[in-house]
PDB file of N, CA, C and O in Angstrom:
ATOM      1  N   UNK A   1       7.022  -7.107  -1.075  1.00 86.00           N
ATOM      2  CA  UNK A   1       5.638  -6.957  -0.867  1.00 86.00           C
ATOM      3  C   UNK A   1       5.104  -5.504  -1.110  1.00 86.00           C
ATOM      4  O   UNK A   1       5.962  -4.486  -1.382  1.00 86.00           O
ATOM      5  N   UNK A   2       3.871  -5.642  -1.611  1.00 93.00           N
ATOM      6  CA  UNK A   2       3.749  -3.924  -2.001  1.00 93.00           C
ATOM      7  C   UNK A   2       2.463  -3.648  -0.774  1.00 93.00           C
ATOM      8  O   UNK A   2       2.128  -4.222   0.037  1.00 93.00           O
ATOM      9  N   UNK A   3       2.273  -2.468  -0.732  1.00 94.00           N
ATOM     10  CA  UNK A   3       1.972  -1.845   0.274  1.00 94.00           C
ATOM     11  C   UNK A   3       0.211  -1.305  -0.063  1.00 94.00           C
ATOM     12  O   UNK A   3       0.073  -1.349  -1.639  1.00 94.00           O
ATOM     13  N   UNK A   4      -0.266  -1.148   0.875  1.00 95.00           N
ATOM     14  CA  UNK A   4      -1.669  -0.357   0.544  1.00 95.00           C
ATOM     15  C   UNK A   4      -1.718   0.920  -0.169  1.00 95.00           C
ATOM     16  O   UNK A   4      -2.623   0.776  -0.886  1.00 95.00           O
ATOM     17  N   UNK A   5      -0.777   1.346   0.214  1.00 94.00           N
ATOM     18  CA  UNK A   5      -0.640   2.962  -0.439  1.00 94.00           C
ATOM     19  C   UNK A   5      -0.143   2.569  -2.282  1.00 94.00           C
ATOM     20  O   UNK A   5      -0.653   3.345  -2.872  1.00 94.00           O
ATOM     21  N   UNK A   6       0.276   1.539  -2.318  1.00 95.00           N
ATOM     22  CA  UNK A   6       0.889   1.278  -3.873  1.00 95.00           C
ATOM     23  C   UNK A   6      -0.198   0.744  -4.619  1.00 95.00           C
ATOM     24  O   UNK A   6      -0.870   0.705  -5.522  1.00 95.00           O
ATOM     25  N   UNK A   7      -1.324   0.041  -3.357  1.00 96.00           N
ATOM     26  CA  UNK A   7      -2.434  -0.687  -4.166  1.00 96.00           C
ATOM     27  C   UNK A   7      -3.410   0.680  -4.857  1.00 96.00           C
ATOM     28  O   UNK A   7      -3.857   0.458  -5.731  1.00 96.00           O
ATOM     29  N   UNK A   8      -3.724   1.227  -3.738  1.00 96.00           N
ATOM     30  CA  UNK A   8      -4.655   2.709  -4.159  1.00 96.00           C
ATOM     31  C   UNK A   8      -4.031   3.253  -5.247  1.00 96.00           C
ATOM     32  O   UNK A   8      -4.934   3.553  -6.156  1.00 96.00           O
ATOM     33  N   UNK A   9      -3.237   3.762  -4.823  1.00 94.00           N
ATOM     34  CA  UNK A   9      -2.275   4.065  -6.362  1.00 94.00           C
ATOM     35  C   UNK A   9      -2.299   3.952  -7.759  1.00 94.00           C
ATOM     36  O   UNK A   9      -2.523   4.737  -8.484  1.00 94.00           O
ATOM     37  N   UNK A  10      -2.112   2.391  -7.816  1.00 95.00           N
ATOM     38  CA  UNK A  10      -2.296   1.414  -9.171  1.00 95.00           C
ATOM     39  C   UNK A  10      -3.409   1.472  -9.768  1.00 95.00           C
ATOM     40  O   UNK A  10      -3.920   1.690 -10.310  1.00 95.00           O
ATOM     41  N   UNK A  11      -4.572   1.370  -8.650  1.00 95.00           N
ATOM     42  CA  UNK A  11      -5.991   1.366  -8.918  1.00 95.00           C
ATOM     43  C   UNK A  11      -6.473   2.882  -9.377  1.00 95.00           C
ATOM     44  O   UNK A  11      -7.069   2.776 -10.485  1.00 95.00           O
ATOM     45  N   UNK A  12      -5.960   3.568  -9.235  1.00 95.00           N
ATOM     46  CA  UNK A  12      -6.341   5.142  -9.487  1.00 95.00           C
ATOM     47  C   UNK A  12      -5.781   5.387 -10.751  1.00 95.00           C
ATOM     48  O   UNK A  12      -6.265   5.411 -11.697  1.00 95.00           O
ATOM     49  N   UNK A  13      -4.264   4.716 -11.044  1.00 94.00           N
ATOM     50  CA  UNK A  13      -3.786   4.699 -12.374  1.00 94.00           C
ATOM     51  C   UNK A  13      -4.575   3.822 -13.545  1.00 94.00           C
ATOM     52  O   UNK A  13      -4.788   4.199 -14.537  1.00 94.00           O
ATOM     53  N   UNK A  14      -4.767   2.749 -12.958  1.00 95.00           N
ATOM     54  CA  UNK A  14      -5.706   2.221 -14.128  1.00 95.00           C
ATOM     55  C   UNK A  14      -6.818   2.663 -14.019  1.00 95.00           C
ATOM     56  O   UNK A  14      -7.494   2.000 -15.005  1.00 95.00           O
ATOM     57  N   UNK A  15      -7.723   3.477 -13.052  1.00 95.00           N
ATOM     58  CA  UNK A  15      -8.933   3.957 -13.479  1.00 95.00           C
ATOM     59  C   UNK A  15      -9.842   2.763 -13.186  1.00 95.00           C
ATOM     60  O   UNK A  15     -11.147   2.664 -13.944  1.00 95.00           O
ATOM     61  N   UNK A  16      -9.573   1.919 -11.859  1.00 96.00           N
ATOM     62  CA  UNK A  16     -11.038   0.744 -11.797  1.00 96.00           C
ATOM     63  C   UNK A  16     -11.256   1.109 -10.310  1.00 96.00           C
ATOM     64  O   UNK A  16     -10.262   1.428  -9.431  1.00 96.00           O
ATOM     65  N   UNK A  17     -12.378   0.698 -10.151  1.00 97.00           N
ATOM     66  CA  UNK A  17     -12.864   0.715  -8.658  1.00 97.00           C
ATOM     67  C   UNK A  17     -12.439  -0.265  -7.787  1.00 97.00           C
ATOM     68  O   UNK A  17     -11.932  -1.422  -8.800  1.00 97.00           O
ATOM     69  N   UNK A  18     -12.734  -0.465  -6.759  1.00 96.00           N
ATOM     70  CA  UNK A  18     -12.433  -1.328  -5.644  1.00 96.00           C
ATOM     71  C   UNK A  18     -13.369  -2.845  -6.128  1.00 96.00           C
ATOM     72  O   UNK A  18     -12.746  -3.942  -6.307  1.00 96.00           O
ATOM     73  N   UNK A  19     -14.543  -2.745  -6.301  1.00 97.00           N
ATOM     74  CA  UNK A  19     -15.166  -3.838  -7.344  1.00 97.00           C
ATOM     75  C   UNK A  19     -14.542  -4.294  -8.016  1.00 97.00           C
ATOM     76  O   UNK A  19     -14.603  -5.660  -8.060  1.00 97.00           O
ATOM     77  N   UNK A  20     -13.977  -3.615  -9.134  1.00 97.00           N
ATOM     78  CA  UNK A  20     -13.714  -4.231 -10.659  1.00 97.00           C
ATOM     79  C   UNK A  20     -12.341  -4.710 -10.145  1.00 97.00           C
ATOM     80  O   UNK A  20     -12.118  -6.031 -10.700  1.00 97.00           O
ATOM     81  N   UNK A  21     -11.329  -4.268  -9.358  1.00 98.00           N
ATOM     82  CA  UNK A  21     -10.217  -4.832  -8.694  1.00 98.00           C
ATOM     83  C   UNK A  21     -10.521  -6.263  -8.076  1.00 98.00           C
ATOM     84  O   UNK A  21      -9.629  -6.927  -8.292  1.00 98.00           O
ATOM     85  N   UNK A  22     -11.574  -6.104  -7.378  1.00 98.00           N
ATOM     86  CA  UNK A  22     -11.980  -7.371  -6.413  1.00 98.00           C
ATOM     87  C   UNK A  22     -12.471  -8.594  -7.621  1.00 98.00           C
ATOM     88  O   UNK A  22     -11.700  -9.514  -7.695  1.00 98.00           O
ATOM     89  N   UNK A  23     -13.167  -8.223  -8.940  1.00 97.00           N
ATOM     90  CA  UNK A  23     -13.445  -9.182  -9.532  1.00 97.00           C
ATOM     91  C   UNK A  23     -11.944  -9.392 -10.344  1.00 97.00           C
ATOM     92  O   UNK A  23     -12.268 -10.768 -10.692  1.00 97.00           O
ATOM     93  N   UNK A  24     -11.403  -8.581 -11.067  1.00 97.00           N
ATOM     94  CA  UNK A  24     -10.030  -9.197 -11.864  1.00 97.00           C
ATOM     95  C   UNK A  24      -9.144  -9.631 -11.106  1.00 97.00           C
ATOM     96  O   UNK A  24      -8.248 -10.496 -11.576  1.00 97.00           O
ATOM     97  N   UNK A  25      -8.934  -9.829  -9.795  1.00 98.00           N
ATOM     98  CA  UNK A  25      -8.199 -10.964  -8.650  1.00 98.00           C
ATOM     99  C   UNK A  25      -8.977 -12.128  -8.256  1.00 98.00           C
ATOM    100  O   UNK A  25      -8.258 -12.559  -7.290  1.00 98.00           O
ATOM    101  N   UNK A  26     -10.268 -12.148  -8.291  1.00 97.00           N
ATOM    102  CA  UNK A  26     -10.775 -12.762  -7.982  1.00 97.00           C
ATOM    103  C   UNK A  26     -11.142 -13.392  -6.334  1.00 97.00           C
ATOM    104  O   UNK A  26     -11.153 -13.974  -5.155  1.00 97.00           O
ATOM    105  N   UNK A  27     -11.469 -12.098  -5.953  1.00 98.00           N
ATOM    106  CA  UNK A  27     -11.365 -11.996  -4.581  1.00 98.00           C
ATOM    107  C   UNK A  27     -12.842 -11.347  -3.924  1.00 98.00           C
ATOM    108  O   UNK A  27     -13.203 -10.283  -5.190  1.00 98.00           O
ATOM    109  N   UNK A  28     -13.082 -10.773  -2.930  1.00 97.00           N
ATOM    110  CA  UNK A  28     -14.175 -10.154  -2.229  1.00 97.00           C
ATOM    111  C   UNK A  28     -14.116  -8.782  -2.162  1.00 97.00           C
ATOM    112  O   UNK A  28     -12.589  -8.229  -1.861  1.00 97.00           O
ATOM    113  N   UNK A  29     -14.528  -7.763  -2.394  1.00 97.00           N
ATOM    114  CA  UNK A  29     -14.351  -6.195  -2.439  1.00 97.00           C
ATOM    115  C   UNK A  29     -14.013  -5.976  -1.241  1.00 97.00           C
ATOM    116  O   UNK A  29     -12.923  -5.401  -0.502  1.00 97.00           O
ATOM    117  N   UNK A  30     -14.138  -6.601   0.352  1.00 97.00           N
ATOM    118  CA  UNK A  30     -13.844  -6.200   1.756  1.00 97.00           C
ATOM    119  C   UNK A  30     -12.491  -6.460   1.561  1.00 97.00           C
ATOM    120  O   UNK A  30     -11.974  -5.993   2.000  1.00 97.00           O
ATOM    121  N   UNK A  31     -11.828  -7.593   1.127  1.00 97.00           N
ATOM    122  CA  UNK A  31     -10.513  -7.836   1.221  1.00 97.00           C
ATOM    123  C   UNK A  31      -9.898  -6.985   0.342  1.00 97.00           C
ATOM    124  O   UNK A  31      -9.053  -6.558   1.152  1.00 97.00           O
ATOM    125  N   UNK A  32     -10.102  -6.040  -0.850  1.00 97.00           N
ATOM    126  CA  UNK A  32      -9.489  -4.945  -1.522  1.00 97.00           C
ATOM    127  C   UNK A  32      -9.601  -4.029  -0.604  1.00 97.00           C
ATOM    128  O   UNK A  32      -8.633  -3.184  -0.517  1.00 97.00           O
ATOM    129  N   UNK A  33     -10.748  -3.559  -0.121  1.00 96.00           N
ATOM    130  CA  UNK A  33     -10.932  -2.597   0.848  1.00 96.00           C
ATOM    131  C   UNK A  33     -10.114  -2.917   1.800  1.00 96.00           C
ATOM    132  O   UNK A  33      -9.372  -1.604   2.588  1.00 96.00           O
ATOM    133  N   UNK A  34      -9.717  -3.747   2.360  1.00 96.00           N
ATOM    134  CA  UNK A  34      -9.207  -4.094   4.122  1.00 96.00           C
ATOM    135  C   UNK A  34      -7.460  -3.891   3.599  1.00 96.00           C
ATOM    136  O   UNK A  34      -6.890  -3.446   3.968  1.00 96.00           O
ATOM    137  N   UNK A  35      -7.368  -4.132   2.348  1.00 97.00           N
ATOM    138  CA  UNK A  35      -5.470  -4.083   2.036  1.00 97.00           C
ATOM    139  C   UNK A  35      -5.463  -2.618   1.607  1.00 97.00           C
ATOM    140  O   UNK A  35      -4.315  -2.213   1.576  1.00 97.00           O
ATOM    141  N   UNK A  36      -6.583  -2.001   0.618  1.00 95.00           N
ATOM    142  CA  UNK A  36      -5.841  -0.215   0.567  1.00 95.00           C
ATOM    143  C   UNK A  36      -5.947   0.242   1.872  1.00 95.00           C
ATOM    144  O   UNK A  36      -5.278   1.781   1.965  1.00 95.00           O
ATOM    145  N   UNK A  37      -6.457  -0.377   2.551  1.00 95.00           N
ATOM    146  CA  UNK A  37      -6.500   1.085   4.399  1.00 95.00           C
ATOM    147  C   UNK A  37      -5.171   0.814   5.136  1.00 95.00           C
ATOM    148  O   UNK A  37      -5.075   1.830   5.468  1.00 95.00           O
ATOM    149  N   UNK A  38      -4.676   0.033   4.539  1.00 91.00           N
ATOM    150  CA  UNK A  38      -2.929  -0.013   5.482  1.00 91.00           C
ATOM    151  C   UNK A  38      -1.791   0.960   4.393  1.00 91.00           C
ATOM    152  O   UNK A  38      -2.332   0.907   3.027  1.00 91.00           O
ATOM    153  N   UNK A  39      -1.104   1.740   5.168  1.00 89.00           N
ATOM    154  CA  UNK A  39      -0.270   2.284   4.794  1.00 89.00           C
ATOM    155  C   UNK A  39       0.627   1.809   3.896  1.00 89.00           C
ATOM    156  O   UNK A  39       1.728   1.489   3.001  1.00 89.00           O
ATOM    157  N   UNK A  40       1.348   0.717   5.164  1.00 90.00           N
ATOM    158  CA  UNK A  40       2.081  -0.184   4.816  1.00 90.00           C
ATOM    159  C   UNK A  40       1.571  -1.552   4.413  1.00 90.00           C
ATOM    160  O   UNK A  40       0.973  -1.766   3.416  1.00 90.00           O
ATOM    161  N   UNK A  41       2.394  -2.725   4.401  1.00 92.00           N
ATOM    162  CA  UNK A  41       1.882  -3.978   4.216  1.00 92.00           C
ATOM    163  C   UNK A  41       0.522  -4.281   4.505  1.00 92.00           C
ATOM    164  O   UNK A  41       0.604  -4.456   6.149  1.00 92.00           O
ATOM    165  N   UNK A  42      -0.011  -5.023   4.039  1.00 94.00           N
ATOM    166  CA  UNK A  42      -1.918  -4.984   4.325  1.00 94.00           C
ATOM    167  C   UNK A  42      -2.123  -6.045   5.354  1.00 94.00           C
ATOM    168  O   UNK A  42      -1.407  -7.019   4.719  1.00 94.00           O
ATOM    169  N   UNK A  43      -2.685  -6.258   5.970  1.00 93.00           N
ATOM    170  CA  UNK A  43      -3.042  -7.559   6.925  1.00 93.00           C
ATOM    171  C   UNK A  43      -3.821  -8.259   6.172  1.00 93.00           C
ATOM    172  O   UNK A  43      -4.943  -8.901   6.867  1.00 93.00           O
ATOM    173  N   UNK A  44      -3.860  -8.767   5.040  1.00 95.00           N
ATOM    174  CA  UNK A  44      -4.089  -9.858   4.313  1.00 95.00           C
ATOM    175  C   UNK A  44      -3.418 -10.978   3.979  1.00 95.00           C
ATOM    176  O   UNK A  44      -1.960 -10.702   3.939  1.00 95.00           O
ATOM    177  N   UNK A  45      -3.683 -11.639   3.782  1.00 96.00           N
ATOM    178  CA  UNK A  45      -2.487 -13.488   3.328  1.00 96.00           C
ATOM    179  C   UNK A  45      -2.030 -13.051   2.173  1.00 96.00           C
ATOM    180  O   UNK A  45      -2.652 -12.256   1.189  1.00 96.00           O
ATOM    181  N   UNK A  46      -0.872 -13.563   2.004  1.00 97.00           N
ATOM    182  CA  UNK A  46       0.034 -13.774   1.200  1.00 97.00           C
ATOM    183  C   UNK A  46      -0.695 -13.725  -0.121  1.00 97.00           C
ATOM    184  O   UNK A  46      -0.644 -13.428  -1.670  1.00 97.00           O
ATOM    185  N   UNK A  47      -1.435 -14.517  -0.639  1.00 97.00           N
ATOM    186  CA  UNK A  47      -2.387 -15.016  -1.624  1.00 97.00           C
ATOM    187  C   UNK A  47      -3.089 -14.140  -2.229  1.00 97.00           C
ATOM    188  O   UNK A  47      -3.326 -13.750  -3.391  1.00 97.00           O
ATOM    189  N   UNK A  48      -3.953 -13.619  -1.395  1.00 97.00           N
ATOM    190  CA  UNK A  48      -4.795 -12.857  -1.697  1.00 97.00           C
ATOM    191  C   UNK A  48      -4.045 -11.048  -2.294  1.00 97.00           C
ATOM    192  O   UNK A  48      -4.198 -10.927  -3.446  1.00 97.00           O
ATOM    193  N   UNK A  49      -2.780 -10.730  -1.702  1.00 96.00           N
ATOM    194  CA  UNK A  49      -2.384  -9.855  -1.680  1.00 96.00           C
ATOM    195  C   UNK A  49      -1.591  -9.872  -3.473  1.00 96.00           C
ATOM    196  O   UNK A  49      -1.515  -9.336  -4.136  1.00 96.00           O
ATOM    197  N   UNK A  50      -0.876 -11.332  -3.430  1.00 96.00           N
ATOM    198  CA  UNK A  50       0.027 -11.495  -4.726  1.00 96.00           C
ATOM    199  C   UNK A  50      -1.327 -11.713  -5.870  1.00 96.00           C
ATOM    200  O   UNK A  50      -1.141 -11.066  -6.766  1.00 96.00           O
ATOM    201  N   UNK A  51      -2.493 -11.737  -5.754  1.00 98.00           N
ATOM    202  CA  UNK A  51      -3.563 -11.747  -6.366  1.00 98.00           C
ATOM    203  C   UNK A  51      -4.311 -10.337  -6.869  1.00 98.00           C
ATOM    204  O   UNK A  51      -4.633 -10.460  -8.055  1.00 98.00           O
ATOM    205  N   UNK A  52      -4.155  -9.552  -5.989  1.00 97.00           N
ATOM    206  CA  UNK A  52      -4.125  -8.081  -5.957  1.00 97.00           C
ATOM    207  C   UNK A  52      -3.087  -7.636  -6.945  1.00 97.00           C
ATOM    208  O   UNK A  52      -3.216  -6.952  -7.951  1.00 97.00           O
ATOM    209  N   UNK A  53      -1.927  -7.573  -6.701  1.00 96.00           N
ATOM    210  CA  UNK A  53      -0.723  -7.175  -7.502  1.00 96.00           C
ATOM    211  C   UNK A  53      -0.778  -8.031  -8.693  1.00 96.00           C
ATOM    212  O   UNK A  53      -0.605  -7.287  -9.882  1.00 96.00           O
ATOM    213  N   UNK A  54      -1.333  -9.144  -8.966  1.00 97.00           N
ATOM    214  CA  UNK A  54      -1.518  -9.668 -10.504  1.00 97.00           C
ATOM    215  C   UNK A  54      -2.332  -9.151 -11.199  1.00 97.00           C
ATOM    216  O   UNK A  54      -1.983  -9.010 -12.537  1.00 97.00           O
ATOM    217  N   UNK A  55      -3.384  -8.946 -10.872  1.00 97.00           N
ATOM    218  CA  UNK A  55      -4.435  -8.280 -11.203  1.00 97.00           C
ATOM    219  C   UNK A  55      -4.354  -6.629 -12.148  1.00 97.00           C
ATOM    220  O   UNK A  55      -4.454  -6.217 -13.054  1.00 97.00           O
ATOM    221  N   UNK A  56      -3.697  -5.798 -10.628  1.00 96.00           N
ATOM    222  CA  UNK A  56      -3.149  -4.645 -11.041  1.00 96.00           C
ATOM    223  C   UNK A  56      -2.286  -4.732 -12.582  1.00 96.00           C
ATOM    224  O   UNK A  56      -1.953  -3.377 -13.329  1.00 96.00           O
ATOM    225  N   UNK A  57      -1.254  -5.471 -11.972  1.00 95.00           N
ATOM    226  CA  UNK A  57      -0.398  -5.668 -12.902  1.00 95.00           C
ATOM    227  C   UNK A  57      -0.767  -5.851 -14.570  1.00 95.00           C
ATOM    228  O   UNK A  57      -0.677  -5.100 -15.400  1.00 95.00           O
ATOM    229  N   UNK A  58      -1.924  -7.019 -14.698  1.00 95.00           N
ATOM    230  CA  UNK A  58      -2.323  -7.182 -15.649  1.00 95.00           C
ATOM    231  C   UNK A  58      -3.013  -6.208 -16.552  1.00 95.00           C
ATOM    232  O   UNK A  58      -3.276  -5.894 -17.185  1.00 95.00           O
ATOM    233  N   UNK A  59      -3.063  -5.009 -15.828  1.00 94.00           N
ATOM    234  CA  UNK A  59      -4.083  -3.906 -16.006  1.00 94.00           C
ATOM    235  C   UNK A  59      -2.882  -2.888 -16.358  1.00 94.00           C
ATOM    236  O   UNK A  59      -3.163  -1.535 -17.094  1.00 94.00           O
ATOM    237  N   UNK A  60      -2.042  -3.248 -16.135  1.00 94.00           N
ATOM    238  CA  UNK A  60      -0.644  -1.962 -16.696  1.00 94.00           C
ATOM    239  C   UNK A  60       0.253  -1.304 -15.522  1.00 94.00           C
ATOM    240  O   UNK A  60       1.197  -0.435 -15.962  1.00 94.00           O
ATOM    241  N   UNK A  61      -0.393  -1.906 -14.324  1.00 95.00           N
ATOM    242  CA  UNK A  61       0.355  -1.246 -13.163  1.00 95.00           C
ATOM    243  C   UNK A  61       1.773  -2.038 -13.016  1.00 95.00           C
ATOM    244  O   UNK A  61       1.762  -2.476 -13.091  1.00 95.00           O
ATOM    245  N   UNK A  62       3.119  -0.853 -12.817  1.00 94.00           N
ATOM    246  CA  UNK A  62       4.062  -1.549 -12.398  1.00 94.00           C
ATOM    247  C   UNK A  62       4.605  -0.732 -11.117  1.00 94.00           C
ATOM    248  O   UNK A  62       4.924   0.286 -11.017  1.00 94.00           O
ATOM    249  N   UNK A  63       5.098  -2.199 -10.294  1.00 92.00           N
ATOM    250  CA  UNK A  63       5.437  -1.808  -8.990  1.00 92.00           C
ATOM    251  C   UNK A  63       6.775  -1.709  -8.382  1.00 92.00           C
ATOM    252  O   UNK A  63       7.585  -2.133  -9.275  1.00 92.00           O
ATOM    253  N   UNK A  64       7.193  -0.407  -8.064  1.00 88.00           N
ATOM    254  CA  UNK A  64       9.034  -0.602  -7.943  1.00 88.00           C
ATOM    255  C   UNK A  64       9.304  -0.725  -6.652  1.00 88.00           C
ATOM    256  O   UNK A  64       8.353  -0.707  -5.814  1.00 88.00           O
ATOM    257  N   UNK A  65      10.822  -1.266  -6.341  1.00 83.00           N
ATOM    258  CA  UNK A  65      10.844  -1.894  -5.666  1.00 83.00           C
ATOM    259  C   UNK A  65      10.962  -0.550  -4.588  1.00 83.00           C
ATOM    260  O   UNK A  65      10.934  -0.931  -3.032  1.00 83.00           O
ATOM    261  N   UNK A  66      11.204   0.624  -4.438  1.00 86.00           N
ATOM    262  CA  UNK A  66      11.369   1.700  -3.986  1.00 86.00           C
ATOM    263  C   UNK A  66      10.162   1.951  -3.351  1.00 86.00           C
ATOM    264  O   UNK A  66       9.717   2.872  -2.675  1.00 86.00           O
ATOM    265  N   UNK A  67       9.306   1.508  -3.794  1.00 83.00           N
ATOM    266  CA  UNK A  67       7.519   1.971  -3.108  1.00 83.00           C
ATOM    267  C   UNK A  67       7.033   2.718  -4.466  1.00 83.00           C
ATOM    268  O   UNK A  67       5.589   3.227  -4.093  1.00 83.00           O
ATOM    269  N   UNK A  68       7.520   2.692  -5.459  1.00 87.00           N
ATOM    270  CA  UNK A  68       6.763   3.970  -6.576  1.00 87.00           C
ATOM    271  C   UNK A  68       5.543   3.012  -7.135  1.00 87.00           C
ATOM    272  O   UNK A  68       5.831   1.417  -7.248  1.00 87.00           O
ATOM    273  N   UNK A  69       5.155   3.518  -7.728  1.00 89.00           N
ATOM    274  CA  UNK A  69       4.002   2.814  -8.779  1.00 89.00           C
ATOM    275  C   UNK A  69       4.049   3.791 -10.245  1.00 89.00           C
ATOM    276  O   UNK A  69       3.893   4.824 -10.097  1.00 89.00           O
ATOM    277  N   UNK A  70       4.065   3.079 -11.097  1.00 82.00           N
ATOM    278  CA  UNK A  70       4.059   3.604 -12.540  1.00 82.00           C
ATOM    279  C   UNK A  70       3.132   3.162 -13.485  1.00 82.00           C
ATOM    280  O   UNK A  70       2.476   1.920 -13.090  1.00 82.00           O
ATOM    281  N   UNK A  71       2.564   3.601 -14.406  1.00 84.00           N
ATOM    282  CA  UNK A  71       1.339   2.844 -15.194  1.00 84.00           C
ATOM    283  C   UNK A  71       1.984   2.747 -16.551  1.00 84.00           C
ATOM    284  O   UNK A  71       2.288   3.862 -17.079  1.00 84.00           O
ATOM    285  N   UNK A  72       1.688   1.885 -17.403  1.00 85.00           N
ATOM    286  CA  UNK A  72       1.944   1.616 -18.563  1.00 85.00           C
ATOM    287  C   UNK A  72       0.815   0.826 -19.130  1.00 85.00           C
ATOM    288  O   UNK A  72       0.775  -0.131 -19.366  1.00 85.00           O
ATOM    289  N   UNK A  73       0.011   1.580 -19.721  1.00 78.00           N
ATOM    290  CA  UNK A  73      -1.260   1.216 -20.205  1.00 78.00           C
ATOM    291  C   UNK A  73      -1.253   0.135 -21.556  1.00 78.00           C
ATOM    292  O   UNK A  73      -0.194   0.258 -21.910  1.00 78.00           O
ATOM    293  N   UNK A  74      -2.278  -1.013 -21.578  1.00 70.00           N
ATOM    294  CA  UNK A  74      -1.997  -2.148 -22.459  1.00 70.00           C
ATOM    295  C   UNK A  74      -2.277  -1.990 -23.662  1.00 70.00           C
ATOM    296  O   UNK A  74      -3.694  -1.460 -23.671  1.00 70.00           O
TER     297      UNK A  74
END
């Protein structure tokens, strides 16, 4: 599971807004904002969290098991 802190970092690396991430993940912007507010695992359902993760990975974000985030532009 990714954390809200990783989502914030990943979005910053990818240089996309919360609205853009919401569009890429096919979610509402409020869901992305709610996910980003948590430092730990966000209080959203697993399907939505996975959609955010996949959207960020498609943008070049690499989530590490140790909680780190890297960026490999595509």
